[in-house]
């Protein structure tokens, strides 16, 4: 699969309506929403009151990426957005199996996110239950950072792990995705590319969305 999930973090917060209209018109597959708490990551983005309005006008499935401690506290809020997938960080969950189970019970797809130095092997005993693994290719917290090249090795190891356990999990990569590395990431086996600044800072974001997918 060659999907793209533009990240709202790089949108124009003075006029979100215009950027979401653009997303609705575009061939983007999902809209990626980065929630930060200033504790798990050194930044704060937006919270559920803002996202409620975004969800009302966005016609694309919502891919929610929670960069917060104790993400299990917000399953209900994420569900209320009508989210397609809820991504929690491995590093933020003391009882990951319970959180994944609760996300599924709420009727959402469950994704687990790994920071750049968290090895994919930590997912050995849960990969069969996951719908998606989100590999951070930058340190989470900010848009516009350079891609960490070691991510390619993690993609290869994750593909092996998924095959070994007959998992249906998709592979998503987030951070530093550009027109220069998008094709090689898809070729390496990535199913979903998140892209913030490359899409939203472009002159013609809709064209860039198509270009990233190689259309
Ligand atoms: C970073 C976020 C990303 C961010 C990516 O912590 O998780 O989703 O928006 O931005 P770019 O594509 O600019 O690296
Ligand atoms: Zn993200």
JSON list of C-alpha atoms and ligand atoms in Angstrom, two decimals:
[
{"chain": "A", "resi": 1, "resn": "UNK", "atom": "CA", "xyz": [0.00, 0.00, 0.00]},
{"chain": "A", "resi": 2, "resn": "UNK", "atom": "CA", "xyz": [1.19, 3.52, -0.74]},
{"chain": "A", "resi": 3, "resn": "UNK", "atom": "CA", "xyz": [-0.80, 5.80, 1.49]},
{"chain": "A", "resi": 4, "resn": "UNK", "atom": "CA", "xyz": [-0.17, 9.33, 2.72]},
{"chain": "A", "resi": 5, "resn": "UNK", "atom": "CA", "xyz": [-1.34, 11.01, 5.90]},
{"chain": "A", "resi": 6, "resn": "UNK", "atom": "CA", "xyz": [-0.61, 14.75, 5.93]},
{"chain": "A", "resi": 7, "resn": "UNK", "atom": "CA", "xyz": [0.06, 16.04, 9.46]},
{"chain": "A", "resi": 8, "resn": "UNK", "atom": "CA", "xyz": [-2.08, 18.94, 10.67]},
{"chain": "A", "resi": 9, "resn": "UNK", "atom": "CA", "xyz": [0.80, 20.11, 12.88]},
{"chain": "A", "resi": 10, "resn": "UNK", "atom": "CA", "xyz": [2.25, 22.06, 9.94]},
{"chain": "A", "resi": 11, "resn": "UNK", "atom": "CA", "xyz": [-1.07, 23.54, 8.80]},
{"chain": "A", "resi": 12, "resn": "UNK", "atom": "CA", "xyz": [-1.93, 27.23, 9.03]},
{"chain": "A", "resi": 13, "resn": "UNK", "atom": "CA", "xyz": [-3.53, 27.55, 12.47]},
{"chain": "A", "resi": 14, "resn": "UNK", "atom": "CA", "xyz": [-4.88, 30.98, 11.51]},
{"chain": "A", "resi": 15, "resn": "UNK", "atom": "CA", "xyz": [-7.12, 29.30, 8.94]},
{"chain": "A", "resi": 16, "resn": "UNK", "atom": "CA", "xyz": [-7.54, 25.59, 9.55]},
{"chain": "A", "resi": 17, "resn": "UNK", "atom": "CA", "xyz": [-10.73, 25.50, 7.49]},
{"chain": "A", "resi": 18, "resn": "UNK", "atom": "CA", "xyz": [-8.81, 26.32, 4.29]},
{"chain": "A", "resi": 19, "resn": "UNK", "atom": "CA", "xyz": [-6.20, 23.63, 4.92]},
{"chain": "A", "resi": 20, "resn": "UNK", "atom": "CA", "xyz": [-8.81, 21.00, 5.76]},
{"chain": "A", "resi": 21, "resn": "UNK", "atom": "CA", "xyz": [-10.77, 21.92, 2.63]},
{"chain": "A", "resi": 22, "resn": "UNK", "atom": "CA", "xyz": [-7.52, 21.30, 0.72]},
{"chain": "A", "resi": 23, "resn": "UNK", "atom": "CA", "xyz": [-7.10, 17.90, 2.45]},
{"chain": "A", "resi": 24, "resn": "UNK", "atom": "CA", "xyz": [-10.70, 16.98, 1.57]},
{"chain": "A", "resi": 25, "resn": "UNK", "atom": "CA", "xyz": [-10.10, 17.85, -2.09]},
{"chain": "A", "resi": 26, "resn": "UNK", "atom": "CA", "xyz": [-6.74, 16.09, -2.22]},
{"chain": "A", "resi": 27, "resn": "UNK", "atom": "CA", "xyz": [-5.91, 12.44, -2.71]},
{"chain": "A", "resi": 28, "resn": "UNK", "atom": "CA", "xyz": [-4.63, 12.16, 0.88]},
{"chain": "A", "resi": 29, "resn": "UNK", "atom": "CA", "xyz": [-5.70, 8.90, 2.52]},
{"chain": "A", "resi": 30, "resn": "UNK", "atom": "CA", "xyz": [-5.83, 9.99, 6.15]},
{"chain": "A", "resi": 31, "resn": "UNK", "atom": "CA", "xyz": [-5.36, 13.17, 8.19]},
{"chain": "A", "resi": 32, "resn": "UNK", "atom": "CA", "xyz": [-2.66, 12.73, 10.85]},
{"chain": "A", "resi": 33, "resn": "UNK", "atom": "CA", "xyz": [-3.32, 14.53, 14.16]},
{"chain": "A", "resi": 34, "resn": "UNK", "atom": "CA", "xyz": [-0.43, 15.06, 16.59]},
{"chain": "A", "resi": 35, "resn": "UNK", "atom": "CA", "xyz": [-1.54, 15.54, 20.18]},
{"chain": "A", "resi": 36, "resn": "UNK", "atom": "CA", "xyz": [1.26, 16.60, 22.58]},
{"chain": "A", "resi": 37, "resn": "UNK", "atom": "CA", "xyz": [1.22, 17.19, 26.33]},
{"chain": "A", "resi": 38, "resn": "UNK", "atom": "CA", "xyz": [4.48, 18.98, 27.14]},
{"chain": "A", "resi": 39, "resn": "UNK", "atom": "CA", "xyz": [5.44, 16.00, 29.35]},
{"chain": "A", "resi": 40, "resn": "UNK", "atom": "CA", "xyz": [6.00, 13.02, 27.05]},
{"chain": "A", "resi": 41, "resn": "UNK", "atom": "CA", "xyz": [7.43, 15.43, 24.47]},
{"chain": "A", "resi": 42, "resn": "UNK", "atom": "CA", "xyz": [8.85, 18.94, 24.99]},
{"chain": "A", "resi": 43, "resn": "UNK", "atom": "CA", "xyz": [6.04, 20.68, 23.15]},
{"chain": "A", "resi": 44, "resn": "UNK", "atom": "CA", "xyz": [2.26, 21.21, 23.31]},
{"chain": "A", "resi": 45, "resn": "UNK", "atom": "CA", "xyz": [0.22, 21.18, 20.10]},
{"chain": "A", "resi": 46, "resn": "UNK", "atom": "CA", "xyz": [-3.58, 21.05, 20.26]},
{"chain": "A", "resi": 47, "resn": "UNK", "atom": "CA", "xyz": [-6.13, 19.16, 22.29]},
{"chain": "A", "resi": 48, "resn": "UNK", "atom": "CA", "xyz": [-9.57, 17.63, 21.91]},
{"chain": "A", "resi": 49, "resn": "UNK", "atom": "CA", "xyz": [-11.66, 20.85, 21.88]},
{"chain": "A", "resi": 50, "resn": "UNK", "atom": "CA", "xyz": [-9.78, 21.94, 18.73]},
{"chain": "A", "resi": 51, "resn": "UNK", "atom": "CA", "xyz": [-9.83, 18.47, 17.20]},
{"chain": "A", "resi": 52, "resn": "UNK", "atom": "CA", "xyz": [-13.61, 18.20, 17.66]},
{"chain": "A", "resi": 53, "resn": "UNK", "atom": "CA", "xyz": [-14.00, 21.05, 15.17]},
{"chain": "A", "resi": 54, "resn": "UNK", "atom": "CA", "xyz": [-11.40, 19.57, 12.83]},
{"chain": "A", "resi": 55, "resn": "UNK", "atom": "CA", "xyz": [-13.24, 16.23, 12.91]},
{"chain": "A", "resi": 56, "resn": "UNK", "atom": "CA", "xyz": [-16.52, 17.96, 12.03]},
{"chain": "A", "resi": 57, "resn": "UNK", "atom": "CA", "xyz": [-15.18, 19.33, 8.76]},
{"chain": "A", "resi": 58, "resn": "UNK", "atom": "CA", "xyz": [-12.63, 16.69, 7.75]},
{"chain": "A", "resi": 59, "resn": "UNK", "atom": "CA", "xyz": [-13.91, 14.00, 5.40]},
{"chain": "A", "resi": 60, "resn": "UNK", "atom": "CA", "xyz": [-10.79, 11.83, 5.57]},
{"chain": "A", "resi": 61, "resn": "UNK", "atom": "CA", "xyz": [-10.22, 9.09, 8.15]},
{"chain": "A", "resi": 62, "resn": "UNK", "atom": "CA", "xyz": [-8.42, 10.47, 11.21]},
{"chain": "A", "resi": 63, "resn": "UNK", "atom": "CA", "xyz": [-5.06, 9.01, 12.24]},
{"chain": "A", "resi": 64, "resn": "UNK", "atom": "CA", "xyz": [-4.55, 10.20, 15.82]},
{"chain": "A", "resi": 65, "resn": "UNK", "atom": "CA", "xyz": [-0.97, 10.16, 17.16]},
{"chain": "A", "resi": 66, "resn": "UNK", "atom": "CA", "xyz": [-0.92, 10.72, 20.91]},
{"chain": "A", "resi": 67, "resn": "UNK", "atom": "CA", "xyz": [2.43, 11.96, 22.21]},
{"chain": "A", "resi": 68, "resn": "UNK", "atom": "CA", "xyz": [1.18, 12.03, 25.78]},
{"chain": "A", "resi": 69, "resn": "UNK", "atom": "CA", "xyz": [1.67, 10.12, 29.00]},
{"chain": "A", "resi": 70, "resn": "UNK", "atom": "CA", "xyz": [-1.12, 7.73, 29.99]},
{"chain": "A", "resi": 71, "resn": "UNK", "atom": "CA", "xyz": [-2.86, 7.81, 26.59]},
{"chain": "A", "resi": 72, "resn": "UNK", "atom": "CA", "xyz": [-5.40, 5.23, 27.86]},
{"chain": "A", "resi": 73, "resn": "UNK", "atom": "CA", "xyz": [-7.10, 8.09, 29.73]},
{"chain": "A", "resi": 74, "resn": "UNK", "atom": "CA", "xyz": [-8.24, 9.57, 26.42]},
{"chain": "A", "resi": 75, "resn": "UNK", "atom": "CA", "xyz": [-9.64, 6.59, 24.52]},
{"chain": "A", "resi": 76, "resn": "UNK", "atom": "CA", "xyz": [-13.15, 7.97, 24.90]},
{"chain": "A", "resi": 77, "resn": "UNK", "atom": "CA", "xyz": [-12.14, 11.40, 23.59]},
{"chain": "A", "resi": 78, "resn": "UNK", "atom": "CA", "xyz": [-10.37, 9.90, 20.57]},
{"chain": "A", "resi": 79, "resn": "UNK", "atom": "CA", "xyz": [-13.38, 7.71, 19.87]},
{"chain": "A", "resi": 80, "resn": "UNK", "atom": "CA", "xyz": [-15.66, 10.78, 20.10]},
{"chain": "A", "resi": 81, "resn": "UNK", "atom": "CA", "xyz": [-13.69, 12.31, 17.20]},
{"chain": "A", "resi": 82, "resn": "UNK", "atom": "CA", "xyz": [-14.77, 9.36, 15.07]},
{"chain": "A", "resi": 83, "resn": "UNK", "atom": "CA", "xyz": [-11.10, 8.43, 14.69]},
{"chain": "A", "resi": 84, "resn": "UNK", "atom": "CA", "xyz": [-10.12, 5.57, 12.40]},
{"chain": "A", "resi": 85, "resn": "UNK", "atom": "CA", "xyz": [-6.93, 4.74, 14.25]},
{"chain": "A", "resi": 86, "resn": "UNK", "atom": "CA", "xyz": [-5.50, 5.60, 17.66]},
{"chain": "A", "resi": 87, "resn": "UNK", "atom": "CA", "xyz": [-1.71, 5.51, 17.97]},
{"chain": "A", "resi": 88, "resn": "UNK", "atom": "CA", "xyz": [-0.13, 5.29, 21.41]},
{"chain": "A", "resi": 89, "resn": "UNK", "atom": "CA", "xyz": [3.57, 5.36, 22.19]},
{"chain": "A", "resi": 90, "resn": "UNK", "atom": "CA", "xyz": [5.13, 2.14, 23.45]},
{"chain": "A", "resi": 91, "resn": "UNK", "atom": "CA", "xyz": [7.22, 4.31, 25.78]},
{"chain": "A", "resi": 92, "resn": "UNK", "atom": "CA", "xyz": [4.10, 5.88, 27.32]},
{"chain": "A", "resi": 93, "resn": "UNK", "atom": "CA", "xyz": [2.21, 2.68, 28.17]},
{"chain": "A", "resi": 94, "resn": "UNK", "atom": "CA", "xyz": [2.95, 0.62, 31.27]},
{"chain": "A", "resi": 95, "resn": "UNK", "atom": "CA", "xyz": [0.38, -1.99, 30.25]},
{"chain": "A", "resi": 96, "resn": "UNK", "atom": "CA", "xyz": [0.42, -1.92, 26.48]},
{"chain": "A", "resi": 97, "resn": "UNK", "atom": "CA", "xyz": [-1.68, -5.05, 25.95]},
{"chain": "A", "resi": 98, "resn": "UNK", "atom": "CA", "xyz": [-4.47, -3.58, 28.06]},
{"chain": "A", "resi": 99, "resn": "UNK", "atom": "CA", "xyz": [-4.39, -0.28, 26.17]},
{"chain": "A", "resi": 100, "resn": "UNK", "atom": "CA", "xyz": [-4.48, -2.01, 22.77]},
{"chain": "A", "resi": 101, "resn": "UNK", "atom": "CA", "xyz": [-7.39, -4.18, 23.95]},
{"chain": "A", "resi": 102, "resn": "UNK", "atom": "CA", "xyz": [-9.30, -1.13, 25.15]},
{"chain": "A", "resi": 103, "resn": "UNK", "atom": "CA", "xyz": [-8.74, 0.70, 21.86]},
{"chain": "A", "resi": 104, "resn": "UNK", "atom": "CA", "xyz": [-10.15, -2.31, 20.00]},
{"chain": "A", "resi": 105, "resn": "UNK", "atom": "CA", "xyz": [-13.08, -2.57, 22.40]},
{"chain": "A", "resi": 106, "resn": "UNK", "atom": "CA", "xyz": [-13.84, 1.08, 21.63]},
{"chain": "A", "resi": 107, "resn": "UNK", "atom": "CA", "xyz": [-14.13, 0.10, 17.95]},
{"chain": "A", "resi": 108, "resn": "UNK", "atom": "CA", "xyz": [-10.95, 1.72, 16.64]},
{"chain": "A", "resi": 109, "resn": "UNK", "atom": "CA", "xyz": [-7.85, 0.39, 14.94]},
{"chain": "A", "resi": 110, "resn": "UNK", "atom": "CA", "xyz": [-4.87, 0.22, 17.29]},
{"chain": "A", "resi": 111, "resn": "UNK", "atom": "CA", "xyz": [-1.42, 1.52, 16.39]},
{"chain": "A", "resi": 112, "resn": "UNK", "atom": "CA", "xyz": [1.73, 1.48, 18.49]},
{"chain": "A", "resi": 113, "resn": "UNK", "atom": "CA", "xyz": [4.40, 4.11, 17.96]},
{"chain": "A", "resi": 114, "resn": "UNK", "atom": "CA", "xyz": [8.12, 3.64, 18.58]},
{"chain": "A", "resi": 115, "resn": "UNK", "atom": "CA", "xyz": [10.62, 6.41, 19.27]},
{"chain": "A", "resi": 116, "resn": "UNK", "atom": "CA", "xyz": [13.78, 6.36, 17.11]},
{"chain": "A", "resi": 117, "resn": "UNK", "atom": "CA", "xyz": [15.85, 4.37, 19.64]},
{"chain": "A", "resi": 118, "resn": "UNK", "atom": "CA", "xyz": [13.16, 1.91, 20.72]},
{"chain": "A", "resi": 119, "resn": "UNK", "atom": "CA", "xyz": [13.88, -1.39, 18.92]},
{"chain": "A", "resi": 120, "resn": "UNK", "atom": "CA", "xyz": [11.07, -3.09, 17.00]},
{"chain": "A", "resi": 121, "resn": "UNK", "atom": "CA", "xyz": [11.79, -6.28, 18.97]},
{"chain": "A", "resi": 122, "resn": "UNK", "atom": "CA", "xyz": [9.81, -4.88, 21.93]},
{"chain": "A", "resi": 123, "resn": "UNK", "atom": "CA", "xyz": [6.68, -5.59, 19.87]},
{"chain": "A", "resi": 124, "resn": "UNK", "atom": "CA", "xyz": [7.40, -9.34, 19.54]},
{"chain": "A", "resi": 125, "resn": "UNK", "atom": "CA", "xyz": [4.57, -10.31, 21.88]},
{"chain": "A", "resi": 126, "resn": "UNK", "atom": "CA", "xyz": [1.95, -7.88, 20.62]},
{"chain": "A", "resi": 127, "resn": "UNK", "atom": "CA", "xyz": [2.57, -7.50, 16.90]},
{"chain": "A", "resi": 128, "resn": "UNK", "atom": "CA", "xyz": [-0.10, -10.08, 16.03]},
{"chain": "A", "resi": 129, "resn": "UNK", "atom": "CA", "xyz": [-2.73, -7.88, 17.71]},
{"chain": "A", "resi": 130, "resn": "UNK", "atom": "CA", "xyz": [-1.74, -4.58, 16.10]},
{"chain": "A", "resi": 131, "resn": "UNK", "atom": "CA", "xyz": [-3.30, -2.88, 13.10]},
{"chain": "A", "resi": 132, "resn": "UNK", "atom": "CA", "xyz": [-0.36, -0.55, 12.57]},
{"chain": "A", "resi": 133, "resn": "UNK", "atom": "CA", "xyz": [3.14, 0.25, 13.80]},
{"chain": "A", "resi": 134, "resn": "UNK", "atom": "CA", "xyz": [4.23, 3.87, 13.57]},
{"chain": "A", "resi": 135, "resn": "UNK", "atom": "CA", "xyz": [7.99, 4.30, 13.40]},
{"chain": "A", "resi": 136, "resn": "UNK", "atom": "CA", "xyz": [9.19, 7.76, 14.43]},
{"chain": "A", "resi": 137, "resn": "UNK", "atom": "CA", "xyz": [11.91, 8.86, 12.03]},
{"chain": "A", "resi": 138, "resn": "UNK", "atom": "CA", "xyz": [12.56, 12.01, 14.11]},
{"chain": "A", "resi": 139, "resn": "UNK", "atom": "CA", "xyz": [12.41, 12.62, 17.85]},
{"chain": "A", "resi": 140, "resn": "UNK", "atom": "CA", "xyz": [8.72, 13.36, 18.43]},
{"chain": "A", "resi": 141, "resn": "UNK", "atom": "CA", "xyz": [7.60, 16.86, 19.36]},
{"chain": "A", "resi": 142, "resn": "UNK", "atom": "CA", "xyz": [8.25, 19.07, 16.37]},
{"chain": "A", "resi": 143, "resn": "UNK", "atom": "CA", "xyz": [7.67, 19.26, 12.64]},
{"chain": "A", "resi": 144, "resn": "UNK", "atom": "CA", "xyz": [10.39, 20.07, 10.12]},
{"chain": "A", "resi": 145, "resn": "UNK", "atom": "CA", "xyz": [13.22, 17.97, 11.57]},
{"chain": "A", "resi": 146, "resn": "UNK", "atom": "CA", "xyz": [15.69, 15.95, 9.47]},
{"chain": "A", "resi": 147, "resn": "UNK", "atom": "CA", "xyz": [14.96, 12.28, 8.79]},
{"chain": "A", "resi": 148, "resn": "UNK", "atom": "CA", "xyz": [16.95, 9.74, 10.86]},
{"chain": "A", "resi": 149, "resn": "UNK", "atom": "CA", "xyz": [18.49, 7.32, 8.32]},
{"chain": "A", "resi": 150, "resn": "UNK", "atom": "CA", "xyz": [18.59, 4.37, 10.77]},
{"chain": "A", "resi": 151, "resn": "UNK", "atom": "CA", "xyz": [14.81, 4.15, 10.22]},
{"chain": "A", "resi": 152, "resn": "UNK", "atom": "CA", "xyz": [15.46, 2.05, 7.08]},
{"chain": "A", "resi": 153, "resn": "UNK", "atom": "CA", "xyz": [17.00, -0.71, 9.22]},
{"chain": "A", "resi": 154, "resn": "UNK", "atom": "CA", "xyz": [14.00, -0.58, 11.55]},
{"chain": "A", "resi": 155, "resn": "UNK", "atom": "CA", "xyz": [11.60, -0.88, 8.63]},
{"chain": "A", "resi": 156, "resn": "UNK", "atom": "CA", "xyz": [13.43, -4.02, 7.47]},
{"chain": "A", "resi": 157, "resn": "UNK", "atom": "CA", "xyz": [13.34, -5.54, 10.97]},
{"chain": "A", "resi": 158, "resn": "UNK", "atom": "CA", "xyz": [9.68, -4.62, 11.40]},
{"chain": "A", "resi": 159, "resn": "UNK", "atom": "CA", "xyz": [8.79, -6.29, 8.09]},
{"chain": "A", "resi": 160, "resn": "UNK", "atom": "CA", "xyz": [10.48, -9.49, 9.32]},
{"chain": "A", "resi": 161, "resn": "UNK", "atom": "CA", "xyz": [8.62, -9.33, 12.64]},
{"chain": "A", "resi": 162, "resn": "UNK", "atom": "CA", "xyz": [5.26, -8.80, 10.91]},
{"chain": "A", "resi": 163, "resn": "UNK", "atom": "CA", "xyz": [5.88, -11.74, 8.55]},
{"chain": "A", "resi": 164, "resn": "UNK", "atom": "CA", "xyz": [7.08, -14.02, 11.37]},
{"chain": "A", "resi": 165, "resn": "UNK", "atom": "CA", "xyz": [3.87, -13.48, 13.34]},
{"chain": "A", "resi": 166, "resn": "UNK", "atom": "CA", "xyz": [1.49, -13.37, 10.37]},
{"chain": "A", "resi": 167, "resn": "UNK", "atom": "CA", "xyz": [0.44, -9.90, 11.52]},
{"chain": "A", "resi": 168, "resn": "UNK", "atom": "CA", "xyz": [-1.70, -7.67, 9.35]},
{"chain": "A", "resi": 169, "resn": "UNK", "atom": "CA", "xyz": [-0.10, -4.53, 10.84]},
{"chain": "A", "resi": 170, "resn": "UNK", "atom": "CA", "xyz": [0.61, -1.68, 8.46]},
{"chain": "A", "resi": 171, "resn": "UNK", "atom": "CA", "xyz": [3.93, 0.17, 8.64]},
{"chain": "A", "resi": 172, "resn": "UNK", "atom": "CA", "xyz": [3.72, 3.96, 9.00]},
{"chain": "A", "resi": 173, "resn": "UNK", "atom": "CA", "xyz": [6.70, 6.34, 9.13]},
{"chain": "A", "resi": 174, "resn": "UNK", "atom": "CA", "xyz": [6.53, 9.81, 10.67]},
{"chain": "A", "resi": 175, "resn": "UNK", "atom": "CA", "xyz": [9.05, 12.64, 10.53]},
{"chain": "A", "resi": 176, "resn": "UNK", "atom": "CA", "xyz": [11.32, 14.18, 7.93]},
{"chain": "A", "resi": 177, "resn": "UNK", "atom": "CA", "xyz": [9.47, 12.69, 4.96]},
{"chain": "A", "resi": 178, "resn": "UNK", "atom": "CA", "xyz": [10.31, 14.64, 1.80]},
{"chain": "A", "resi": 179, "resn": "UNK", "atom": "CA", "xyz": [9.97, 14.33, -1.96]},
{"chain": "A", "resi": 180, "resn": "UNK", "atom": "CA", "xyz": [13.53, 12.96, -1.90]},
{"chain": "A", "resi": 181, "resn": "UNK", "atom": "CA", "xyz": [12.96, 9.99, 0.41]},
{"chain": "A", "resi": 182, "resn": "UNK", "atom": "CA", "xyz": [9.27, 9.14, -0.10]},
{"chain": "A", "resi": 183, "resn": "UNK", "atom": "CA", "xyz": [9.77, 6.66, -2.95]},
{"chain": "A", "resi": 184, "resn": "UNK", "atom": "CA", "xyz": [12.62, 4.82, -1.24]},
{"chain": "A", "resi": 185, "resn": "UNK", "atom": "CA", "xyz": [10.54, 4.55, 1.93]},
{"chain": "A", "resi": 186, "resn": "UNK", "atom": "CA", "xyz": [7.63, 3.01, 0.04]},
{"chain": "A", "resi": 187, "resn": "UNK", "atom": "CA", "xyz": [10.09, 0.73, -1.74]},
{"chain": "A", "resi": 188, "resn": "UNK", "atom": "CA", "xyz": [11.48, -0.32, 1.66]},
{"chain": "A", "resi": 189, "resn": "UNK", "atom": "CA", "xyz": [7.99, -1.50, 2.63]},
{"chain": "A", "resi": 190, "resn": "UNK", "atom": "CA", "xyz": [6.29, 1.48, 4.25]},
{"chain": "A", "resi": 191, "resn": "UNK", "atom": "CA", "xyz": [2.50, 1.51, 3.81]},
{"chain": "A", "resi": 192, "resn": "UNK", "atom": "CA", "xyz": [1.69, 4.98, 5.15]},
{"chain": "A", "resi": 193, "resn": "UNK", "atom": "CA", "xyz": [3.87, 8.09, 5.06]},
{"chain": "A", "resi": 194, "resn": "UNK", "atom": "CA", "xyz": [3.11, 10.98, 7.38]},
{"chain": "A", "resi": 195, "resn": "UNK", "atom": "CA", "xyz": [4.11, 14.35, 6.00]},
{"chain": "A", "resi": 196, "resn": "UNK", "atom": "CA", "xyz": [3.80, 17.69, 7.76]},
{"chain": "A", "resi": 197, "resn": "UNK", "atom": "CA", "xyz": [6.04, 20.46, 6.47]},
{"chain": "A", "resi": 198, "resn": "UNK", "atom": "CA", "xyz": [6.63, 18.95, 3.02]},
{"chain": "A", "resi": 199, "resn": "UNK", "atom": "CA", "xyz": [2.89, 19.10, 2.30]},
{"chain": "A", "resi": 200, "resn": "UNK", "atom": "CA", "xyz": [1.70, 22.19, 4.15]},
{"chain": "A", "resi": 201, "resn": "UNK", "atom": "CA", "xyz": [4.63, 24.49, 3.39]},
{"chain": "A", "resi": 202, "resn": "UNK", "atom": "CA", "xyz": [4.43, 23.70, -0.32]},
{"chain": "A", "resi": 203, "resn": "UNK", "atom": "CA", "xyz": [3.15, 26.16, -2.93]},
{"chain": "A", "resi": 204, "resn": "UNK", "atom": "CA", "xyz": [0.77, 23.52, -4.25]},
{"chain": "A", "resi": 205, "resn": "UNK", "atom": "CA", "xyz": [0.08, 21.06, -1.41]},
{"chain": "A", "resi": 206, "resn": "UNK", "atom": "CA", "xyz": [-2.36, 18.93, -3.44]},
{"chain": "A", "resi": 207, "resn": "UNK", "atom": "CA", "xyz": [0.26, 18.37, -6.13]},
{"chain": "A", "resi": 208, "resn": "UNK", "atom": "CA", "xyz": [2.87, 17.49, -3.50]},
{"chain": "A", "resi": 209, "resn": "UNK", "atom": "CA", "xyz": [0.51, 14.92, -1.96]},
{"chain": "A", "resi": 210, "resn": "UNK", "atom": "CA", "xyz": [0.25, 13.26, -5.36]},
{"chain": "A", "resi": 211, "resn": "UNK", "atom": "CA", "xyz": [3.98, 13.55, -5.96]},
{"chain": "A", "resi": 212, "resn": "UNK", "atom": "CA", "xyz": [4.82, 11.90, -2.63]},
{"chain": "A", "resi": 213, "resn": "UNK", "atom": "CA", "xyz": [2.72, 8.91, -3.65]},
{"chain": "A", "resi": 214, "resn": "UNK", "atom": "CA", "xyz": [4.50, 8.83, -6.97]},
{"chain": "A", "resi": 215, "resn": "UNK", "atom": "CA", "xyz": [1.39, 9.70, -9.00]},
{"chain": "B", "resi": 1, "resn": "LIG", "atom": "C1", "xyz": [6.37, 15.06, 15.12]},
{"chain": "B", "resi": 1, "resn": "LIG", "atom": "C2", "xyz": [5.04, 14.64, 14.61]},
{"chain": "B", "resi": 1, "resn": "LIG", "atom": "C3", "xyz": [4.96, 14.58, 13.14]},
{"chain": "B", "resi": 1, "resn": "LIG", "atom": "C4", "xyz": [5.23, 15.89, 12.44]},
{"chain": "B", "resi": 1, "resn": "LIG", "atom": "C5", "xyz": [5.98, 15.55, 11.19]},
{"chain": "B", "resi": 1, "resn": "LIG", "atom": "O1", "xyz": [6.47, 14.80, 16.46]},
{"chain": "B", "resi": 1, "resn": "LIG", "atom": "O2", "xyz": [4.69, 13.35, 15.09]},
{"chain": "B", "resi": 1, "resn": "LIG", "atom": "O3", "xyz": [3.73, 14.01, 12.70]},
{"chain": "B", "resi": 1, "resn": "LIG", "atom": "O4", "xyz": [4.07, 16.60, 12.11]},
{"chain": "B", "resi": 1, "resn": "LIG", "atom": "O5", "xyz": [6.38, 16.70, 10.58]},
{"chain": "B", "resi": 1, "resn": "LIG", "atom": "P1", "xyz": [7.41, 16.72, 9.36]},
{"chain": "B", "resi": 1, "resn": "LIG", "atom": "O6", "xyz": [6.78, 15.92, 8.26]},
{"chain": "B", "resi": 1, "resn": "LIG", "atom": "O7", "xyz": [7.54, 18.17, 9.05]},
{"chain": "B", "resi": 1, "resn": "LIG", "atom": "O8", "xyz": [8.69, 16.10, 9.85]},
{"chain": "B", "resi": 2, "resn": "LIG", "atom": "ZN1", "xyz": [2.87, 12.34, 14.21]}
]
